[in-house]
Short mmCIF file of C-alpha atoms and ligand atoms in Angstrom, two decimals:
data_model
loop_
_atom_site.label_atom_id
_atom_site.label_comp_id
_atom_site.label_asym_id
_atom_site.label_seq_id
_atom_site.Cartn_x
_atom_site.Cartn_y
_atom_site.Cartn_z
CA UNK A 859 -24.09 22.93 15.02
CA UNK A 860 -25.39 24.66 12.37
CA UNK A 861 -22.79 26.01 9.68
CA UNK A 862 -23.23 28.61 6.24
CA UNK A 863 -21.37 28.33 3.20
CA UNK A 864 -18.44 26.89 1.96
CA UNK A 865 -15.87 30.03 2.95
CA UNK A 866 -17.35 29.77 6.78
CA UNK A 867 -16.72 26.09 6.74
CA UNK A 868 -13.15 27.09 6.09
CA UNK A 869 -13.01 29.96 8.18
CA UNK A 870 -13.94 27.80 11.16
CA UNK A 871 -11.35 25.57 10.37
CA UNK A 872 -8.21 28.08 10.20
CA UNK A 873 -9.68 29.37 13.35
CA UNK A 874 -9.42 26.00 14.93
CA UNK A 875 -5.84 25.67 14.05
CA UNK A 876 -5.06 28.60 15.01
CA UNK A 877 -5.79 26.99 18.67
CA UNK A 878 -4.45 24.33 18.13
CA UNK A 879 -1.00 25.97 17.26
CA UNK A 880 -1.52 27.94 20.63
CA UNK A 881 -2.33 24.89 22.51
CA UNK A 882 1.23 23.87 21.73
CA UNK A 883 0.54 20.63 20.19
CA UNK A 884 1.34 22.37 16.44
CA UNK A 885 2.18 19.82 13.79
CA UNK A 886 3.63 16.64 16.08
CA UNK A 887 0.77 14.71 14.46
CA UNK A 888 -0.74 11.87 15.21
CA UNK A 889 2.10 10.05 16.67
CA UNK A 890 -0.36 7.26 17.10
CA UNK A 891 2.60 4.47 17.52
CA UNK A 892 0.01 2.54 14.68
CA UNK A 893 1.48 0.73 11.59
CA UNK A 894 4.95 0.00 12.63
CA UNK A 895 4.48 -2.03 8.90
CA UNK A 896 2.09 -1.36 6.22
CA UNK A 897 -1.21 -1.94 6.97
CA UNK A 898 -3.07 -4.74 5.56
CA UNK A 899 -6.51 -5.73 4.66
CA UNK A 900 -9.74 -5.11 2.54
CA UNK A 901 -11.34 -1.96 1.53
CA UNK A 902 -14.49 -1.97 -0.85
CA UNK A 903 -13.99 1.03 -3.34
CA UNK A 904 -11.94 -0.40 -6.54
CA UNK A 905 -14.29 -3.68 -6.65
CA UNK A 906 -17.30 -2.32 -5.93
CA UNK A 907 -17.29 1.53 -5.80
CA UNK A 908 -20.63 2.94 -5.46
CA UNK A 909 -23.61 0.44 -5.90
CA UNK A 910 -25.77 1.74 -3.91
CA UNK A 911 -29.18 -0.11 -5.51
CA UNK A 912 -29.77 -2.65 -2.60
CA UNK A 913 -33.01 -3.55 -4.79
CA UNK A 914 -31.44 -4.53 -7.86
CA UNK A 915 -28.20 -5.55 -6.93
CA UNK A 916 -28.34 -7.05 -3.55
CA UNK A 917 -25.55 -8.89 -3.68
CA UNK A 918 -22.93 -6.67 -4.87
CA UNK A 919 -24.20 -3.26 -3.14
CA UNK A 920 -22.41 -0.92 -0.97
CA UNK A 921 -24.16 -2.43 2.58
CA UNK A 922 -23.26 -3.74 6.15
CA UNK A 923 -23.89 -7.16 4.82
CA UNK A 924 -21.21 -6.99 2.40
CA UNK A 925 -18.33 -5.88 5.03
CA UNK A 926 -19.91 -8.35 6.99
CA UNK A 927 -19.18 -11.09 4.68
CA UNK A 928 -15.75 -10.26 3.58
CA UNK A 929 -15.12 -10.52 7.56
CA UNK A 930 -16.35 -13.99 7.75
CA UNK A 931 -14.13 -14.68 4.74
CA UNK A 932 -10.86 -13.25 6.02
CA UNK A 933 -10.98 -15.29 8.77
CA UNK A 934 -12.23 -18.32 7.71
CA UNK A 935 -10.68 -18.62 4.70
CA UNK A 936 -7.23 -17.85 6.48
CA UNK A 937 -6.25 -14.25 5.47
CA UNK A 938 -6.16 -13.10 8.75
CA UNK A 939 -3.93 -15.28 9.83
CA UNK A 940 -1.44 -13.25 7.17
CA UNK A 941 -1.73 -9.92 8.61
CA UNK A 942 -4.94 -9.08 6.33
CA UNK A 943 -6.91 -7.69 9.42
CA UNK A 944 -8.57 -4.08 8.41
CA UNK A 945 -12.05 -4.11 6.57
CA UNK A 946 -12.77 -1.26 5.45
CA UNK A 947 -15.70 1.21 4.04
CA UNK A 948 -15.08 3.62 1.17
CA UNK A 949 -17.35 6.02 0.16
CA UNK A 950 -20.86 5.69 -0.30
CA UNK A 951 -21.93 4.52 3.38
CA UNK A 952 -23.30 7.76 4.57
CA UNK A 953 -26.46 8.83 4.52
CA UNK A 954 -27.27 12.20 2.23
CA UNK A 955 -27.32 14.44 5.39
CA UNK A 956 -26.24 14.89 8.93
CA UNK A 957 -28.90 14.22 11.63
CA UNK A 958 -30.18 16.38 13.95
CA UNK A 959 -27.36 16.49 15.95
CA UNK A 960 -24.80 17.35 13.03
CA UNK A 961 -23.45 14.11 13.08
CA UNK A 962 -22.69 11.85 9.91
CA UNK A 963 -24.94 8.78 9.82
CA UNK A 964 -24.92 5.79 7.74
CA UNK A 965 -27.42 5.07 4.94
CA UNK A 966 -30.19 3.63 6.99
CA UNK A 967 -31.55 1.32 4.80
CA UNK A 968 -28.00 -0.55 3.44
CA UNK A 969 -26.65 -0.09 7.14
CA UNK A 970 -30.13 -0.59 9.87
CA UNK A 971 -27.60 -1.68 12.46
CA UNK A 972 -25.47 1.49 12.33
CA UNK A 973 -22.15 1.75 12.29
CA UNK A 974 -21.63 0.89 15.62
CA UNK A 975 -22.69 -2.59 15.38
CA UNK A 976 -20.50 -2.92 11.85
CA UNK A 977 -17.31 -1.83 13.81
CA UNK A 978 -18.14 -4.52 16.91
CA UNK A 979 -18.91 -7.30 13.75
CA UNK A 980 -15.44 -6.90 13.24
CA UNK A 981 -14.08 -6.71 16.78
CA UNK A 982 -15.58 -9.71 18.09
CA UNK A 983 -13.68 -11.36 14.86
CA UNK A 984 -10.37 -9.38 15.98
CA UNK A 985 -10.59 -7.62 13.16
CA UNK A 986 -10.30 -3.75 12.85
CA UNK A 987 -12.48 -1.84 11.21
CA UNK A 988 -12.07 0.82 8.52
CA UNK A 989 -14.22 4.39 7.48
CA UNK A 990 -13.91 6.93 4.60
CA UNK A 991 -14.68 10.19 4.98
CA UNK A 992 -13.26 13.66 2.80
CA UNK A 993 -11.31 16.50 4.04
CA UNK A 994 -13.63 19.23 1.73
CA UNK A 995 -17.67 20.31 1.73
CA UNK A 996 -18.60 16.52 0.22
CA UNK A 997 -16.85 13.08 -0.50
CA UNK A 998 -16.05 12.26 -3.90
CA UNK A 999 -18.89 10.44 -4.94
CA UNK A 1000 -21.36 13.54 -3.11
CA UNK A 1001 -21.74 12.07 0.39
CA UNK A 1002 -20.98 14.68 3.29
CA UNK A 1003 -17.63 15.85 4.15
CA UNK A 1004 -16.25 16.63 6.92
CA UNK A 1005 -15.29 20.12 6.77
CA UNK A 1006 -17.03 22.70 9.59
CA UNK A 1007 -17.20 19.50 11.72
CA UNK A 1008 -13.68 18.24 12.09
CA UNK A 1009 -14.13 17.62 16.06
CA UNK A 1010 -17.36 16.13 16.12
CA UNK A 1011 -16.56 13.40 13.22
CA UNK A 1012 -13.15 12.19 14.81
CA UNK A 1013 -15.26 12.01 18.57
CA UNK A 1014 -17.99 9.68 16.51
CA UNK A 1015 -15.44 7.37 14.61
CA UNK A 1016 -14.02 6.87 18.13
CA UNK A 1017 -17.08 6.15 19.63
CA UNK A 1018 -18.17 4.03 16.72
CA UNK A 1019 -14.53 2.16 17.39
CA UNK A 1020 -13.58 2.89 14.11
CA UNK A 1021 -9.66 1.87 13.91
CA UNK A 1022 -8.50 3.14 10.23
CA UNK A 1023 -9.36 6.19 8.45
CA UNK A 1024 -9.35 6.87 5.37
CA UNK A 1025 -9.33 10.85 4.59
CA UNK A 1026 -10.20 11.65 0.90
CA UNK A 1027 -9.58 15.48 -0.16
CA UNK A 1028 -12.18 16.00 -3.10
CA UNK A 1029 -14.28 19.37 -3.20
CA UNK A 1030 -11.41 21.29 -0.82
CA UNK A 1031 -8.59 23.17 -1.83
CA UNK A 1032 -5.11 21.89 -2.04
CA UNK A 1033 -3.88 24.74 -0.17
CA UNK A 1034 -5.94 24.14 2.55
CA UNK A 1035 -4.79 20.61 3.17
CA UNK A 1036 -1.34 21.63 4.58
CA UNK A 1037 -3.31 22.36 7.95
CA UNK A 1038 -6.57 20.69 7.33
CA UNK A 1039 -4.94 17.27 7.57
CA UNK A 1040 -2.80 17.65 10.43
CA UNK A 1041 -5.73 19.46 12.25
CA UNK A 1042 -8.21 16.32 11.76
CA UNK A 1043 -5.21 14.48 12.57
CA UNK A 1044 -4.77 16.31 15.81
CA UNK A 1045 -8.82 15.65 16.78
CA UNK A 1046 -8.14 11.90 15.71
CA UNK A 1047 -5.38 12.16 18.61
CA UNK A 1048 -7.38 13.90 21.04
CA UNK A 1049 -10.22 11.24 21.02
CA UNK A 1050 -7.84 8.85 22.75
CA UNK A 1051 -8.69 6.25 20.80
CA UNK A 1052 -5.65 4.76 18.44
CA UNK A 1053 -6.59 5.11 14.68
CA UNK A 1054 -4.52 4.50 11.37
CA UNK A 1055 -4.85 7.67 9.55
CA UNK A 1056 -4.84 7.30 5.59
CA UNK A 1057 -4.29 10.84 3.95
CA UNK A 1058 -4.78 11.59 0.39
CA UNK A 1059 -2.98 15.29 0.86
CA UNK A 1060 0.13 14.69 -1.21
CA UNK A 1061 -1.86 13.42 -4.11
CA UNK A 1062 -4.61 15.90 -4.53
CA UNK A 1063 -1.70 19.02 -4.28
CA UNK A 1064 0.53 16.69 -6.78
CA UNK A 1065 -2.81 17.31 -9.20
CA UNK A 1066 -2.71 21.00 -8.34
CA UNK A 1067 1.19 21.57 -8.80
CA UNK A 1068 1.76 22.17 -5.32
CA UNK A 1069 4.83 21.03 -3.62
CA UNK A 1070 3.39 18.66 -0.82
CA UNK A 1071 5.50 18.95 2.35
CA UNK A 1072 6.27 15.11 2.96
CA UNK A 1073 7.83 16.71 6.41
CA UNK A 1074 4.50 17.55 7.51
CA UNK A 1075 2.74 14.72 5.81
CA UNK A 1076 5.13 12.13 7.64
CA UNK A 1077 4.81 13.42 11.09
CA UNK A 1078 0.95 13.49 10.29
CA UNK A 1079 -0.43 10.56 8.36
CA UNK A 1080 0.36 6.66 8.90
CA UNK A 1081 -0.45 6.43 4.53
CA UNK A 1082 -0.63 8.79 1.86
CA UNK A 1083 -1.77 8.37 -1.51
CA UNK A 1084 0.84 9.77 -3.85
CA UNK A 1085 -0.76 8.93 -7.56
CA UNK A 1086 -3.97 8.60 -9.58
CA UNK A 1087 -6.54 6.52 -8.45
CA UNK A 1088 -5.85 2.84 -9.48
CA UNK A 1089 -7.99 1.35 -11.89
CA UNK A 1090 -8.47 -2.37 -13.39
CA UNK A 1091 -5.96 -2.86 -16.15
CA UNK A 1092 -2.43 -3.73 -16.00
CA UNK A 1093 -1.55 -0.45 -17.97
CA UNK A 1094 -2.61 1.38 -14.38
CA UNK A 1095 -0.92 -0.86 -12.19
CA UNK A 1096 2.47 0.33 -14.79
CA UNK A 1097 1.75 4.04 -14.38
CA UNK A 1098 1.95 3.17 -10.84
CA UNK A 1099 5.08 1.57 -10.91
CA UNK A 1100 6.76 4.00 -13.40
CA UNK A 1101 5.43 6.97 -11.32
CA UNK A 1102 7.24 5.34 -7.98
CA UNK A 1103 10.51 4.68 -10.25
CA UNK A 1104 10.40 7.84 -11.79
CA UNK A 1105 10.06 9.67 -8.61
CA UNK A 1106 11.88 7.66 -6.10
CA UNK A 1107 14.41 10.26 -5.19
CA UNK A 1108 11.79 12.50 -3.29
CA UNK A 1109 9.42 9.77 -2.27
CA UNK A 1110 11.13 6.72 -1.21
CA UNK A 1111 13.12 8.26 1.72
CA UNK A 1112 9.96 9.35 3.31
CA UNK A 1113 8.29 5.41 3.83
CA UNK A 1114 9.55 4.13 7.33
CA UNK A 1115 7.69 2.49 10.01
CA UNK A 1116 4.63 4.33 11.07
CA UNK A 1117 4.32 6.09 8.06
CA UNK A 1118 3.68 4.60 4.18
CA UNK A 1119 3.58 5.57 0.21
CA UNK A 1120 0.59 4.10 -1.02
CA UNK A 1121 -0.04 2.96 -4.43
CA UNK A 1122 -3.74 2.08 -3.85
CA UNK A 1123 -5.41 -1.51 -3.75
CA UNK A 1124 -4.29 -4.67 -4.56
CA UNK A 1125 -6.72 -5.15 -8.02
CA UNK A 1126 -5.75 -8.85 -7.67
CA UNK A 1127 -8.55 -11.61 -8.44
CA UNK A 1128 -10.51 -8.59 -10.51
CA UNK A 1129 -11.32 -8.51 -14.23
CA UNK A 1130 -8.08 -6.76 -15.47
CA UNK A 1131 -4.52 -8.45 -14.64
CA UNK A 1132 -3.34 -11.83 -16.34
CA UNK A 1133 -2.05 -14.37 -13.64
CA UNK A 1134 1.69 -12.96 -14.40
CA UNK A 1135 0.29 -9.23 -14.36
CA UNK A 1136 -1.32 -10.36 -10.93
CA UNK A 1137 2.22 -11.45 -9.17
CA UNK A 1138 3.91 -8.64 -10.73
CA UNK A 1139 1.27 -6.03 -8.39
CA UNK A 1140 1.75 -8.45 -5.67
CA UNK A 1141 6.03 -8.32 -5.72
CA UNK A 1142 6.06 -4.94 -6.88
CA UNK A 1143 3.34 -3.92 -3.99
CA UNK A 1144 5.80 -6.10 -1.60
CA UNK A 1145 8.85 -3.85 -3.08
CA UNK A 1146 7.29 -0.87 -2.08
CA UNK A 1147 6.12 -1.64 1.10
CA UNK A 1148 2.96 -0.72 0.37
CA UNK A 1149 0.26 -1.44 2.31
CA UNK A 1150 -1.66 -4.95 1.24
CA UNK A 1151 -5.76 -3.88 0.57
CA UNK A 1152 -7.42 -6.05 -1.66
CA UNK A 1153 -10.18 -4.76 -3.39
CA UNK A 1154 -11.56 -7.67 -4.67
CA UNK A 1155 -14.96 -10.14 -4.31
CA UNK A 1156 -13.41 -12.95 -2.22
CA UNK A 1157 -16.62 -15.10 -2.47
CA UNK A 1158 -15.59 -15.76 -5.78
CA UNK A 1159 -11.99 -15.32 -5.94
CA UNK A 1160 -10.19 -17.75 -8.01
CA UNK A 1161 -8.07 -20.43 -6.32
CA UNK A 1162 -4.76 -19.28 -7.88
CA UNK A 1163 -5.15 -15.20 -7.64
CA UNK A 1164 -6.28 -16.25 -3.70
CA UNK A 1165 -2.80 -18.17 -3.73
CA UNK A 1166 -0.99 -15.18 -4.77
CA UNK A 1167 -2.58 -12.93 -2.06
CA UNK A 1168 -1.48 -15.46 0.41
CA UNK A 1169 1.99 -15.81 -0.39
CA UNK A 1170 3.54 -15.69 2.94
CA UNK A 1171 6.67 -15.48 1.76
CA UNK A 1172 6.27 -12.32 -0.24
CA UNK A 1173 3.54 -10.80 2.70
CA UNK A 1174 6.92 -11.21 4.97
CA UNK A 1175 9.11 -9.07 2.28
CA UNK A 1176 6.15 -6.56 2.09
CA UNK A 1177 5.73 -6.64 6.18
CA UNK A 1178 9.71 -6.62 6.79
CA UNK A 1179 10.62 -4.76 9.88
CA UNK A 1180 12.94 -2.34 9.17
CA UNK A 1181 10.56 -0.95 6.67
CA UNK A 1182 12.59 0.74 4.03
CA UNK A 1183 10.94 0.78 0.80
CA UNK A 1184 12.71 -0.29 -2.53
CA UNK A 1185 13.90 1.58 -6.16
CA UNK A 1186 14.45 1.03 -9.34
CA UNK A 1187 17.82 -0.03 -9.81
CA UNK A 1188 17.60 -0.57 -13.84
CA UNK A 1189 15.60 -0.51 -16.20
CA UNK A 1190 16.61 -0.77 -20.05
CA UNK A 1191 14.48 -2.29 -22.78
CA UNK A 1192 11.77 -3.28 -21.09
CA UNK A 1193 13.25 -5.07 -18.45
CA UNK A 1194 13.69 -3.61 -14.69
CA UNK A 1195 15.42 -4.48 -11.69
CA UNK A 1196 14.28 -3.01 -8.31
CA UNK A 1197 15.68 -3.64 -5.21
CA UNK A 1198 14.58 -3.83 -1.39
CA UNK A 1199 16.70 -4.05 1.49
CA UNK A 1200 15.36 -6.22 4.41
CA UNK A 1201 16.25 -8.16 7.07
CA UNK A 1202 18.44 -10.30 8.42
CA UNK A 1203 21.86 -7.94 8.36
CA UNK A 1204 25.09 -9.37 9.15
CA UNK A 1205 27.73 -7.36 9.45
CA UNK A 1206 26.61 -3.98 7.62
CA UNK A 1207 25.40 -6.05 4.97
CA UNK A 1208 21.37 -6.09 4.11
CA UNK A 1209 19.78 -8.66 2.89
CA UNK A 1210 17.86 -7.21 -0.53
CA UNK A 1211 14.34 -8.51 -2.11
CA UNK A 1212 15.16 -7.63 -5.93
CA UNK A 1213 12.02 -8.12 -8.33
CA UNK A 1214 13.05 -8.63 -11.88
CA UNK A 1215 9.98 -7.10 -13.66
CA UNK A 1216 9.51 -7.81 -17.51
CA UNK A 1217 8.05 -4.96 -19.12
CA UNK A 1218 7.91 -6.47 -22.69
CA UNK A 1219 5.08 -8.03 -24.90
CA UNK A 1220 7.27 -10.85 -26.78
CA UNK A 1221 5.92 -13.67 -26.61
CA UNK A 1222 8.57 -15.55 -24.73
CA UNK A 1223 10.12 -15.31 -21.04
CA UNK A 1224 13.13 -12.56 -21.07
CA UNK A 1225 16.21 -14.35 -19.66
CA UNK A 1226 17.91 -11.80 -17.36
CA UNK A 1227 21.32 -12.71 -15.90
CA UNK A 1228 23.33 -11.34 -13.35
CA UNK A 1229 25.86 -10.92 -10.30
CA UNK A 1230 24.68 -9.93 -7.06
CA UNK A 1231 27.68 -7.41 -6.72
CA UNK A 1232 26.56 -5.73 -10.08
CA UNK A 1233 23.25 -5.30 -8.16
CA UNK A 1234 25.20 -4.06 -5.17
CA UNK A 1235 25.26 -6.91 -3.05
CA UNK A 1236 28.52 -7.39 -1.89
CA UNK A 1237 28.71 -9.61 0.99
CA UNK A 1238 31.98 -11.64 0.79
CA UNK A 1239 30.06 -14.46 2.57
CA UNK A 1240 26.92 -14.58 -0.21
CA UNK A 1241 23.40 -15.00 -0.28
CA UNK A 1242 21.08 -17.66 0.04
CA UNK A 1243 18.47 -16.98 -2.70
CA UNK A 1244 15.07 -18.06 -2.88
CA UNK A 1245 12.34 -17.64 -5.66
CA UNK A 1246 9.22 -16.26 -4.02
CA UNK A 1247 6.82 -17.37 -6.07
CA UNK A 1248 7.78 -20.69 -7.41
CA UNK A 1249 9.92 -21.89 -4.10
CA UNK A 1250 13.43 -23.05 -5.91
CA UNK A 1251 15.69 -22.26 -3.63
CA UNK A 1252 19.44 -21.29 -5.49
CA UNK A 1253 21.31 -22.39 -3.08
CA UNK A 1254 24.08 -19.66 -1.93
CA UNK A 1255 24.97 -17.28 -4.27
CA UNK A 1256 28.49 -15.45 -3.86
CA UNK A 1257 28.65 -12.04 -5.20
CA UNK A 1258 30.25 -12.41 -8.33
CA UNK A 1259 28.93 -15.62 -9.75
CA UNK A 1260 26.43 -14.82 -12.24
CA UNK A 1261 22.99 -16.37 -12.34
CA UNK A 1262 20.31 -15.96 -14.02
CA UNK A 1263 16.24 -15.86 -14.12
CA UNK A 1264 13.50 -16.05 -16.88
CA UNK A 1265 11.06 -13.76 -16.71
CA UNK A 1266 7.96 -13.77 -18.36
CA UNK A 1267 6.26 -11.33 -20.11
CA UNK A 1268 4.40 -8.53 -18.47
CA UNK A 1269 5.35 -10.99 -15.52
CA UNK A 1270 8.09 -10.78 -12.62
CA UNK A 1271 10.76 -13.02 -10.81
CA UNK A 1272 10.94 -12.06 -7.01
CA UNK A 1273 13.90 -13.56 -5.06
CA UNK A 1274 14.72 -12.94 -1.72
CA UNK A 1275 18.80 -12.61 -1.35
CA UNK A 1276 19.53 -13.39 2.62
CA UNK A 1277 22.76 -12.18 3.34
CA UNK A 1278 24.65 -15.74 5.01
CA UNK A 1279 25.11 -15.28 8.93
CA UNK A 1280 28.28 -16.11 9.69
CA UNK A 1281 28.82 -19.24 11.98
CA UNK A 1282 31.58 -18.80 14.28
CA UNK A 1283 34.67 -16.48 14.18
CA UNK A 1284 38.52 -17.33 13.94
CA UNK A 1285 40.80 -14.82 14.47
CA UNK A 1286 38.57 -12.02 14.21
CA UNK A 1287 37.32 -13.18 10.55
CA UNK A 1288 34.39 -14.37 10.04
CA UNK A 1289 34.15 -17.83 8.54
CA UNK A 1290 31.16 -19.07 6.22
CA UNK A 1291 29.52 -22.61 5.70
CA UNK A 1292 30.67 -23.73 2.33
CA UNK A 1293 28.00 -23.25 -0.41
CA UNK A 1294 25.53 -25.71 -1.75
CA UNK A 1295 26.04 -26.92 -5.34
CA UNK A 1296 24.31 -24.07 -7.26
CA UNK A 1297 21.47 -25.29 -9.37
CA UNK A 1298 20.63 -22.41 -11.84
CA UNK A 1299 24.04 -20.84 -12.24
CA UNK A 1300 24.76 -19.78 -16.10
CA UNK A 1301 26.84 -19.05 -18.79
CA UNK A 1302 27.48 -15.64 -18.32
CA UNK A 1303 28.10 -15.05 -21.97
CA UNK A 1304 24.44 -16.56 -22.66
CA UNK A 1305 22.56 -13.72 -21.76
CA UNK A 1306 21.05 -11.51 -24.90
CA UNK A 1307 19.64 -8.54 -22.79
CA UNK A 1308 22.19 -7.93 -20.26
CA UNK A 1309 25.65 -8.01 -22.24
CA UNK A 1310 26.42 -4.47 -21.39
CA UNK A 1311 24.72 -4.19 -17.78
CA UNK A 1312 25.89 -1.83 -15.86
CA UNK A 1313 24.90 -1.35 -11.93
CA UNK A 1314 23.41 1.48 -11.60
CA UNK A 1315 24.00 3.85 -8.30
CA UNK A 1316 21.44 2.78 -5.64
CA UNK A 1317 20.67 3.18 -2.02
C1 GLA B 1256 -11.18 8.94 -4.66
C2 GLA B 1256 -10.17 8.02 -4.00
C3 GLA B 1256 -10.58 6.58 -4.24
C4 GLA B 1256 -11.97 6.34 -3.69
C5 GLA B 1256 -12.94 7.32 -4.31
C6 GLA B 1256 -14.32 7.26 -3.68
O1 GLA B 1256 -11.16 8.86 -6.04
O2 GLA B 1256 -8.89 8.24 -4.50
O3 GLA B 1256 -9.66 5.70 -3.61
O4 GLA B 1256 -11.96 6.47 -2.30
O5 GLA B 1256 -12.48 8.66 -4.19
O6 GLA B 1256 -15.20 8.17 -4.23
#
């Protein structure tokens, strides 16, 4: 299929929707049943955007035998076990043209076995397998887009078993993404074949000060970029965070099983984030149930940033099934509380993963010090709380005794607050095992920072 200029590219597509609407199956989506939790797994871009010299720079370039090694590694080095089971291409794979046929094609010489073989690399690992295309005339980095040949690209990532896509949205117009997306979207569906669909709609219409329609968005894509692109430096990873608290309200109600805010990759392991700056991403990622895709070299990941990308217990926060995403419940001086309900529930009651995140540059941990009931957790019965990171278990913690953490800077405490199942029932009230001594429970009146905390309204 031979197409003209930019304006006919478009044209084709409005006349496509168009059909589509007629054909009844409007703006349903994708309801592709896919990512009942946030997806995880690796995807090239942030560690090693686009290298392309194969000559020079074997080792690090954009080829099949990169994704093929960071396969081998998942699974033998026991990330898949986790959950970490997508690898996934960004841009830079394709070849500069179409062939003859009008279909995309890989670069031939960083990808002779095709794309084909890539995607059944992964399978036979039971892994899934990711591609990056562009919703506009050309990816970001110049490769083809798929505009003018929206049906013919989602039939070849089906029959290249591609199981994740990842839809850019540079060189289009905003404007056009409100039926561009759900149109590819609807192709996606129409192959048959089940495929993640990772949208970058709301955050190229954010750029252009359009109101994105998270309605539409939600019922389309199973991610969606929000924000800026995120780069290697802690100060990115805290726009991130600040833009999520900031804008909470109108974003947070929209993450929910099937369908995800995401922050961008897990920079963990890179050049740019301190040890403490590295588990602050990874509880803060977990808080927003965000999906989990490193972007990082794991053939030469160090032992502890590996340790913090395995942390099962804050992977099972981040993977929780009832998949509502956390806020910001306070934030003053530097220091902020967010909070995440999860399972177990008892009674009404959620049980809440609350990161203590210390924003500050002195050079000594923050002590923070609390009840649960000032951060809303009110379950007569308590909580059985659990540091995340470090393993101390508190014991259980009723809802007014105050306790207390020490955060360090630029650095985060993540507990996980389990509401206490009640054991048995006695004339209709529920009784509670009696509570462990409590190791770490404080002064209340010792506490610098939080002398005139207040609980702010949440959930
Ligand atoms: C955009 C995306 C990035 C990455 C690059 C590739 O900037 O936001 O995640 O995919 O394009 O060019």
């Amino acid at each position: 299929m031979k197409m003209g200029n930019k304006e006919e590219r478009r044209m084709t597509g409005a006349v496509l929707w168009v059909l589509v609407g007629v054909m009844g199956v409007g703006v349903r989506g994708l309801e592709n049943g896919l990512a009942r939790t946030p997806p995880m797994g690796w995807l090239a871009w942030q560690r090693f955007r686009c290298n392309t010299d194969c000559v020079n720079d074997p080792h690090n370039c954009i080829s099949e035998s990169l994704f093929m090694q960071m396969a081998d590694i998942i699974v033998n080095q026991g990330y898949q076990e986790l959950g970490y089971d997508i690898i996934s291409l960004d841009d830079c794979w394709l070849a500069r043209n179409r062939d003859s046929h009008g279909r995309l094609q890989a670069d031939p010489h960083r990808f002779p076995s095709g794309i084909a073989a890539l995607s059944d690399y992964m399978h036979k690992r039971g892994l899934k397998f990711g591609i990056y295309e562009d919703y506009g005339n050309f990816t970001c980095a110049g490769y083809p887009g798929i505009l003018g040949y929206l049906q013919i690209d989602a039939q070849t990532f089906a029959e290249w078993g591609v199981d994740y896509v990842k839809l850019d949205g540079c060189y289009s117009h905003p404007v056009d993404m409100d039926q561009g997306y759900p149109e590819f979207g609807y192709y996606l569906n129409k192959t048959g074949r089940p495929m993640v669909y990772s949208c970058s709609w709301p955050f190229y219409q954010i750029l252009s000060h359009i109101q994105p329609n998270y309605t539409s968005i939600i019922n389309t894509c199973n991610l969606w970029r929000n924000f800026d692109d995120i780069q290697d430096s802690w100060e990115s990873v805290q726009r991130i965070i600040d833009y999520y608290g900031d804008n909470q309200d109108e974003i947070v109600p929209n993450a929910g099983p099937g369908h995800w805010n995401d922050p961008d990759m897990l920079i963990i392991g890179n050049f740019g984030l301190s040890y403490e700056q590295s588990k602050s991403q990874m509880a803060m990622w977990a808080i927003f149930a965000a999906p989990l895709l490193m972007s990082v070299d794991l053939r030469t990941i160090r032992p502890e940033y590996r340790a913090i990308l395995q942390n099962q217990a804050v992977i099972a926060v981040n993977q929780d099934s009832l998949g509502i995403q956390g806020k910001r419940i306070y934030k003053d001086k530097g220091i902020e509380i967010w909070a995440r309900p999860i399972t177990p529930v008892t009674q009404g009651h959620y049980s809440y993963a609350i990161a203590f995140l210390n924003r500050r540059t002195d050079g000594t941990p923050s002590e923070v010090s609390v009840t649960l009931r000032e951060l809303g957790l009110a379950f007569p019965g308590g909580y059985a709380i659990t540091d995340l990171f470090d393993g101390v278990h508190y014991g259980t913690v009723l809802p007014d005794k105050r306790f207390k953490v020490d955060v360090n800077p630029s650095g985060v405490v993540l507990v996980r607050c389990e509401v206490i199942k009640s054991i048995g029932f006695g004339g209709g009230r529920a009784q509670f095992r009696e509570p462990p001594p409590q190791r770490t429970l404080r002064n209340p009146f010792q506490n610098q920072l939080f002398n005139n905390f207040r609980q702010q309204r949440h959930f």
